[in-house]
Every structure is written in C-alpha cells, then in structure tokens.
Amino acid sequence: MTDNHAPVLRRAAELAIAFLDELPERPVGRPVDHAAIAAALERSLADDGADPLAVIEDMAADADPGIVAAVGPRYFGFVHGGAVPAGVAADWLATTWDNTAGMYIGSPAAAVIEQVAADWLRQLFGLSGHGRDISTGFTTGCNMANFTGLAAARHALLARHNWDVETQGLFGAPVLNVVVGAEAHGSIFAALQMLGLGRERVTRIEADDQGRMRVDALEAALDRLDGPTVVCVQAGNVNTGAFDPFVPIIEACHAGGAWVHVDGAFGLWVTATNEQRHLAEGVEKADSWAADAHKWLNVPYDSGIVMTAHRDAHEAAMTISGAYLVKNEDGDRDRSNWVPEASRRLRGAAIYATIRTLGRNGIAAMIEGCCRHARRLADRLGAEPGIEILNDVVINQVMVRFADPGDDSNAATNIFTRRVIAAVQRDGTCWMGETIWRNQVAMRVSVSNWRTSADDMERSIDAVLACYAAERKSS
Ligand SMILES: *Cc1c(COP(=O)(O)O)cnc(C)c1O
C-alpha cells in the first residue's frame, strides 16, 4: 500500500463540512428503514482491498440515511450535546497524530495537553484554590468516570481498615456500605456491578418530589450504618435536572468519615456559570466527581472526566505496571494512572481546544443559554390548556405531559402523551424523547447543544404545539 493520504483526508473533510452545512435544515428524526441501511452497508469480506477514496465516499453515502442529526440545533433527546468545530478539528488532529496518551514517554505533548486541560477544568468546576490536590483522569464517558471515582473510594475506605483491595480483592474484605439516592442514574449501578460492590446491596435514600436526596433520610441511614461507607450523590437529575443538597449531605457524610462521590455528568457544568452555579453550592467539598465533556461542554464522543481529592487512592486504584512500562517520576504525566485504559487516544485534545475557543465566558454563556431555552419552552408549553410541566425547570431539563381532551385520567394522559411524542418525532422539526416520572409518561426535553438558537427554540415549540393541536383534533 502506498501512502497517498492527502486525497482521502481532504475528501473526509469535505464530506464533514457538507454534513454540517446541511445540518440546520436536515430533518431531525428521519423515518429509518433498517433493511435499506443494512443492505447498503453489509458487504461481503473481500479478499482484495478497495480504493480508500471509494471506501470513504461509500461509507458516508451508505450510512447517511441512518445518521441522526443529533449535533443539529433542534435535537433535544437524551442529554446529547453537539460538537464545537474547534473540538472536532482537534479530535481529527489527535487521531492523525495517533500518539498513545497513556505514558509520558509515548507522547510528552499529549500528557501536557491533558495536564493543562485538567487544570482548566479544575478551575471551571471551582475545585482548585481550596488547598486540596485534585487528581484528574480523562475517561471514555461519565460511566467510566463514575467507575473510577468509586474505585478510588473503594481503595481509600478499605485501606483505612488495612485492606489492600487491589491486591487482595474483595474476598474477606471488610464490608463496604454503598449509599445511593432513590433517583441515582443507572450508571452508578453499572459502576457498582463492575466493582464487585453489587447493584442490589445498596442502601437507597428516599428522594423528594424533584428527585433530590432527602437529608433527614440520609442522616438516619448513616446513623444505622457501621463501617466504611461511600455515598453517591447527584448534580443534575436526568429527568428534572435537580441537584442533591450538597452542603448538609457532605457535612453529614464527613462527620462520620464517609466518602462522597458526585455523579455530575451534565449538572456539574453549572459550576462554570454565574446564573446556575448556586445549585451546586458546596459540591467542591466532595471526595470525587464524575462528569462528561461530550454532553454539556459540546466536545465529540467519547469524553468523560473523573476527579478526586485523594490522589494516592485514585492512582492506586488505576495504575498498571509492567517491566517495559517505563514510568515517569511525576506520575501525573503518565495519564493512564488515572483511568481504566492503558493505551488510549488523546481525548483531552478536543477538551483543550474547546475550552480555549470558548473561554470562561463562552462556556458560561453556552450553559446559561441552554437553560434559558429550556425555561422558554416550559413557559410557552405550560401556558397552553391541557399541557403540564412536571418538573421545576432549574437547568436544561423539561418534562411535559399532554392531557387527552376527552379523558383526563392518568392512563389516558399517558397514552395521549405518547401519541404527541410520536407525532413530534415524525414531524422532524425537532426531536424529543420519552421518559417515565413517578409512574407518569412524559415528553423529555434536554437542551444541551451550543447550536440551539432562540429561533430554533421558537420553531420547535411551534412544532410541538401544532402536533398537540392536530392530535387533539383527531382524538
Ligand atoms: C449520561 C449520564 C451518565 C453516563 O455517562 P456516559 O457519558 O453515558 O458514560 C451518568 N450519569 C448521569 C447523570 C448521566 O446523565
């Protein structure tokens, strides 16, 4: 194979630019014909290779009908985020350099890019300047960030009982209590199942009507529990966007020596704003934090962040050794010490470029703008007879219910709400998903993309109202 890289890389850039140019008007939720997509992409494994230019062009064309316009300005499903162009470009460069960002010796520049990005993130999250030494790792997502933070907790809490969990495992170890809120994200349970801590042997703490952990219930549980304890709290409930009350929770936990881990996948980003920062008051006193960059920082997948205030425990839980793995004397430079992966891509590059491009003010404006759009949607939809907003809209999450004009029972409202959601998805102006909150079906809206403008929001609200009106008429 000859190295003729220019044409294929140029073509990929052109295809990417064409995709983004078309994005604002691309139908957000296309009807998908799975059989057609599969028929286009499924080719028999060939003995002989193909022209790289044709491979890339075919792949772009064949995949296109099944590519969701999730980075577009009117996609409000899950908590997705878009990708700021500088972050995409930095990601391309990182891929092109193809340096392993695990060891300093493998790529000094990769290590320094991630160290600088980590320092900026600590400042943005308000975690620096409190006299604590905060360790940082760049994971594939918040799921692995939760795993890593809880692995550090497991190490530290058992080490206090003279148990080295990394060498001895959990067999015969002191019992480690895990406390979670009733509304903890599934990711916490995924981390617990991988860490041998078990999804079901947790103590669940009652939540209030917004999904916030109840402090009185937590205090009662902590009084009952004996021995090492980790408490998982949440910055940003996936349905309501609500924050656990960190100040009293962390005080109660630390009084008894418990470790506090914060799942802040998207919610932790309010610490970088002026308008919503108060919601996360006290979060800086926790022991470990997990967040995503690919959600609200708007960098490409896959990109998560883990931080702890216990550098030694973090490193002990993640480090890997081997005779040929030459360690740097400054362990912070060997970026694999802070994440589950050994060899790894330089995912910090997209974070570095995105933070530089936006600056503190740009990041605050992006997050505050999303919250303003969510508020506007809740206000306009909530003003309509028969439409109910189920949550206090504190950040970017809104849950909406649509009452059946002929029958306002809970069951009928569930069915009618599903009909409106399906109509909105078919319409294609915007895309919103479904959730179940306290046994009630709701349309779930998450505004997390830097591209969404006030005009996009009005268009989307108009489309939802039109779908609602049409469903009422045909009901
Ligand atoms: C998205 C999310 C996760 C999981 O993060 P991934 O990026 O999917 O790995 C965990 N917790 C919360 C609250 C989330 O919103």
PDB file of N, CA, C and O and ligand atoms in Angstrom, residues 79 140-146 185-188 234-238 263-267 291-295 301 303-304 444, ligand 1:
ATOM      1  N   VAL A  79     -29.312  13.434  26.771  1.00  0.00           N
ATOM      2  CA  VAL A  79     -28.560  14.667  27.071  1.00  0.00           C
ATOM      3  C   VAL A  79     -27.361  14.549  26.155  1.00  0.00           C
ATOM      4  O   VAL A  79     -26.378  13.898  26.480  1.00  0.00           O
ATOM      5  N   THR A 140     -13.648   7.543  28.930  1.00  0.00           N
ATOM      6  CA  THR A 140     -14.470   7.495  27.721  1.00  0.00           C
ATOM      7  C   THR A 140     -15.804   8.198  27.916  1.00  0.00           C
ATOM      8  O   THR A 140     -16.429   8.618  26.950  1.00  0.00           O
ATOM      9  N   GLY A 141     -16.270   8.272  29.151  1.00  0.00           N
ATOM     10  CA  GLY A 141     -17.544   8.919  29.425  1.00  0.00           C
ATOM     11  C   GLY A 141     -17.757   8.980  30.921  1.00  0.00           C
ATOM     12  O   GLY A 141     -16.872   8.609  31.708  1.00  0.00           O
ATOM     13  N   CYS A 142     -18.940   9.438  31.320  1.00  0.00           N
ATOM     14  CA  CYS A 142     -19.220   9.574  32.753  1.00  0.00           C
ATOM     15  C   CYS A 142     -19.399   8.209  33.403  1.00  0.00           C
ATOM     16  O   CYS A 142     -19.150   8.042  34.589  1.00  0.00           O
ATOM     17  N   ASN A 143     -19.829   7.229  32.611  1.00  0.00           N
ATOM     18  CA  ASN A 143     -19.968   5.881  33.158  1.00  0.00           C
ATOM     19  C   ASN A 143     -18.625   5.404  33.716  1.00  0.00           C
ATOM     20  O   ASN A 143     -18.533   4.945  34.851  1.00  0.00           O
ATOM     21  N   MET A 144     -17.567   5.517  32.945  1.00  0.00           N
ATOM     22  CA  MET A 144     -16.252   5.098  33.419  1.00  0.00           C
ATOM     23  C   MET A 144     -15.679   6.081  34.430  1.00  0.00           C
ATOM     24  O   MET A 144     -14.840   5.717  35.257  1.00  0.00           O
ATOM     25  N   ALA A 145     -16.134   7.331  34.390  1.00  0.00           N
ATOM     26  CA  ALA A 145     -15.708   8.294  35.406  1.00  0.00           C
ATOM     27  C   ALA A 145     -16.316   7.911  36.757  1.00  0.00           C
ATOM     28  O   ALA A 145     -15.634   7.953  37.790  1.00  0.00           O
ATOM     29  N   ASN A 146     -17.592   7.503  36.744  1.00  0.00           N
ATOM     30  CA  ASN A 146     -18.209   7.017  37.992  1.00  0.00           C
ATOM     31  C   ASN A 146     -17.468   5.775  38.493  1.00  0.00           C
ATOM     32  O   ASN A 146     -17.174   5.644  39.684  1.00  0.00           O
ATOM     33  N   HIS A 185     -28.629   7.595  38.898  1.00  0.00           N
ATOM     34  CA  HIS A 185     -28.578   7.211  37.478  1.00  0.00           C
ATOM     35  C   HIS A 185     -28.113   5.754  37.354  1.00  0.00           C
ATOM     36  O   HIS A 185     -27.313   5.273  38.169  1.00  0.00           O
ATOM     37  N   GLY A 186     -28.565   5.081  36.313  1.00  0.00           N
ATOM     38  CA  GLY A 186     -28.180   3.696  36.060  1.00  0.00           C
ATOM     39  C   GLY A 186     -26.681   3.495  36.003  1.00  0.00           C
ATOM     40  O   GLY A 186     -26.173   2.397  36.292  1.00  0.00           O
ATOM     41  N   SER A 187     -25.963   4.534  35.649  1.00  0.00           N
ATOM     42  CA  SER A 187     -24.511   4.464  35.534  1.00  0.00           C
ATOM     43  C   SER A 187     -23.838   4.129  36.867  1.00  0.00           C
ATOM     44  O   SER A 187     -22.827   3.424  36.910  1.00  0.00           O
ATOM     45  N   ILE A 188     -24.409   4.617  37.969  1.00  0.00           N
ATOM     46  CA  ILE A 188     -23.857   4.310  39.296  1.00  0.00           C
ATOM     47  C   ILE A 188     -23.951   2.794  39.530  1.00  0.00           C
ATOM     48  O   ILE A 188     -23.004   2.162  40.002  1.00  0.00           O
ATOM     49  N   GLN A 234     -25.828  13.326  43.437  1.00  0.00           N
ATOM     50  CA  GLN A 234     -26.079  13.651  42.042  1.00  0.00           C
ATOM     51  C   GLN A 234     -26.151  15.157  41.807  1.00  0.00           C
ATOM     52  O   GLN A 234     -26.841  15.870  42.521  1.00  0.00           O
ATOM     53  N   ALA A 235     -25.431  15.612  40.773  1.00  0.00           N
ATOM     54  CA  ALA A 235     -25.556  17.001  40.315  1.00  0.00           C
ATOM     55  C   ALA A 235     -26.269  16.946  38.971  1.00  0.00           C
ATOM     56  O   ALA A 235     -25.654  16.652  37.944  1.00  0.00           O
ATOM     57  N   GLY A 236     -27.573  17.162  38.972  1.00  0.00           N
ATOM     58  CA  GLY A 236     -28.335  17.126  37.721  1.00  0.00           C
ATOM     59  C   GLY A 236     -29.035  15.790  37.518  1.00  0.00           C
ATOM     60  O   GLY A 236     -28.459  14.868  36.960  1.00  0.00           O
ATOM     61  N   ASN A 237     -30.285  15.719  37.975  1.00  0.00           N
ATOM     62  CA  ASN A 237     -31.097  14.514  37.737  1.00  0.00           C
ATOM     63  C   ASN A 237     -31.438  14.432  36.254  1.00  0.00           C
ATOM     64  O   ASN A 237     -31.782  15.448  35.647  1.00  0.00           O
ATOM     65  N   VAL A 238     -31.361  13.239  35.664  1.00  0.00           N
ATOM     66  CA  VAL A 238     -31.573  13.124  34.206  1.00  0.00           C
ATOM     67  C   VAL A 238     -32.979  13.510  33.767  1.00  0.00           C
ATOM     68  O   VAL A 238     -33.185  13.808  32.603  1.00  0.00           O
ATOM     69  N   ASP A 263     -22.045  12.191  41.011  1.00  0.00           N
ATOM     70  CA  ASP A 263     -22.316  11.939  39.593  1.00  0.00           C
ATOM     71  C   ASP A 263     -22.846  13.253  39.023  1.00  0.00           C
ATOM     72  O   ASP A 263     -23.985  13.629  39.276  1.00  0.00           O
ATOM     73  N   GLY A 264     -21.981  13.926  38.253  1.00  0.00           N
ATOM     74  CA  GLY A 264     -22.361  15.243  37.728  1.00  0.00           C
ATOM     75  C   GLY A 264     -22.255  15.287  36.223  1.00  0.00           C
ATOM     76  O   GLY A 264     -21.799  16.284  35.657  1.00  0.00           O
ATOM     77  N   ALA A 265     -22.673  14.217  35.561  1.00  0.00           N
ATOM     78  CA  ALA A 265     -22.469  14.050  34.117  1.00  0.00           C
ATOM     79  C   ALA A 265     -22.653  15.354  33.344  1.00  0.00           C
ATOM     80  O   ALA A 265     -21.745  15.806  32.656  1.00  0.00           O
ATOM     81  N   PHE A 266     -23.820  15.958  33.492  1.00  0.00           N
ATOM     82  CA  PHE A 266     -24.000  17.264  32.828  1.00  0.00           C
ATOM     83  C   PHE A 266     -24.149  18.376  33.855  1.00  0.00           C
ATOM     84  O   PHE A 266     -23.674  19.482  33.662  1.00  0.00           O
ATOM     85  N   GLY A 267     -24.777  18.039  35.020  1.00  0.00           N
ATOM     86  CA  GLY A 267     -25.084  19.076  36.003  1.00  0.00           C
ATOM     87  C   GLY A 267     -23.868  19.776  36.580  1.00  0.00           C
ATOM     88  O   GLY A 267     -23.941  20.953  36.946  1.00  0.00           O
ATOM     89  N   ALA A 291     -17.920  13.581  35.519  1.00  0.00           N
ATOM     90  CA  ALA A 291     -18.656  14.472  34.608  1.00  0.00           C
ATOM     91  C   ALA A 291     -18.387  14.041  33.176  1.00  0.00           C
ATOM     92  O   ALA A 291     -17.502  13.220  32.911  1.00  0.00           O
ATOM     93  N   ASP A 292     -19.159  14.598  32.283  1.00  0.00           N
ATOM     94  CA  ASP A 292     -18.963  14.344  30.861  1.00  0.00           C
ATOM     95  C   ASP A 292     -18.487  15.626  30.190  1.00  0.00           C
ATOM     96  O   ASP A 292     -18.934  16.718  30.532  1.00  0.00           O
ATOM     97  N   ALA A 293     -17.605  15.474  29.230  1.00  0.00           N
ATOM     98  CA  ALA A 293     -17.298  16.601  28.349  1.00  0.00           C
ATOM     99  C   ALA A 293     -18.156  16.492  27.093  1.00  0.00           C
ATOM    100  O   ALA A 293     -18.535  17.498  26.505  1.00  0.00           O
ATOM    101  N   HIS A 294     -18.512  15.248  26.693  1.00  0.00           N
ATOM    102  CA  HIS A 294     -19.270  15.106  25.438  1.00  0.00           C
ATOM    103  C   HIS A 294     -20.738  15.506  25.582  1.00  0.00           C
ATOM    104  O   HIS A 294     -21.452  15.547  24.596  1.00  0.00           O
ATOM    105  N   LYS A 295     -21.188  15.796  26.769  1.00  0.00           N
ATOM    106  CA  LYS A 295     -22.541  16.330  26.907  1.00  0.00           C
ATOM    107  C   LYS A 295     -22.463  17.852  26.851  1.00  0.00           C
ATOM    108  O   LYS A 295     -22.403  18.423  25.780  1.00  0.00           O
ATOM    109  N   TYR A 301     -17.895  12.718  21.044  1.00  0.00           N
ATOM    110  CA  TYR A 301     -17.704  11.462  21.794  1.00  0.00           C
ATOM    111  C   TYR A 301     -16.322  10.949  21.484  1.00  0.00           C
ATOM    112  O   TYR A 301     -15.815  11.171  20.390  1.00  0.00           O
ATOM    113  N   SER A 303     -15.918  11.255  25.679  1.00  0.00           N
ATOM    114  CA  SER A 303     -15.100  12.115  26.516  1.00  0.00           C
ATOM    115  C   SER A 303     -15.731  12.368  27.884  1.00  0.00           C
ATOM    116  O   SER A 303     -16.713  13.098  28.001  1.00  0.00           O
ATOM    117  N   GLY A 304     -15.173  11.745  28.901  1.00  0.00           N
ATOM    118  CA  GLY A 304     -15.628  11.962  30.277  1.00  0.00           C
ATOM    119  C   GLY A 304     -14.469  12.409  31.159  1.00  0.00           C
ATOM    120  O   GLY A 304     -13.300  12.386  30.738  1.00  0.00           O
ATOM    121  N   ARG A 444     -39.634  14.149  27.267  1.00  0.00           N
ATOM    122  CA  ARG A 444     -38.442  14.626  27.967  1.00  0.00           C
ATOM    123  C   ARG A 444     -37.621  15.496  27.013  1.00  0.00           C
ATOM    124  O   ARG A 444     -37.270  15.065  25.921  1.00  0.00           O
TER     125      ARG A 444
HETATM  126  C1  LIG B   1     -25.092  10.388  30.788  1.00  0.00           C
HETATM  127  C2  LIG B   1     -25.032  10.155  32.248  1.00  0.00           C
HETATM  128  C3  LIG B   1     -24.178   9.179  32.795  1.00  0.00           C
HETATM  129  C4  LIG B   1     -23.369   8.224  31.932  1.00  0.00           C
HETATM  130  O1  LIG B   1     -22.454   8.923  31.167  1.00  0.00           O
HETATM  131  P1  LIG B   1     -21.894   8.373  29.763  1.00  0.00           P
HETATM  132  O2  LIG B   1     -21.307   9.595  29.176  1.00  0.00           O
HETATM  133  O3  LIG B   1     -23.066   7.852  29.013  1.00  0.00           O
HETATM  134  O4  LIG B   1     -20.889   7.337  30.047  1.00  0.00           O
HETATM  135  C5  LIG B   1     -24.097   9.087  34.165  1.00  0.00           C
HETATM  136  N1  LIG B   1     -24.824   9.875  34.971  1.00  0.00           N
HETATM  137  C6  LIG B   1     -25.683  10.809  34.502  1.00  0.00           C
HETATM  138  C7  LIG B   1     -26.446  11.671  35.455  1.00  0.00           C
HETATM  139  C8  LIG B   1     -25.808  10.978  33.116  1.00  0.00           C
HETATM  140  O5  LIG B   1     -26.634  11.913  32.640  1.00  0.00           O
END
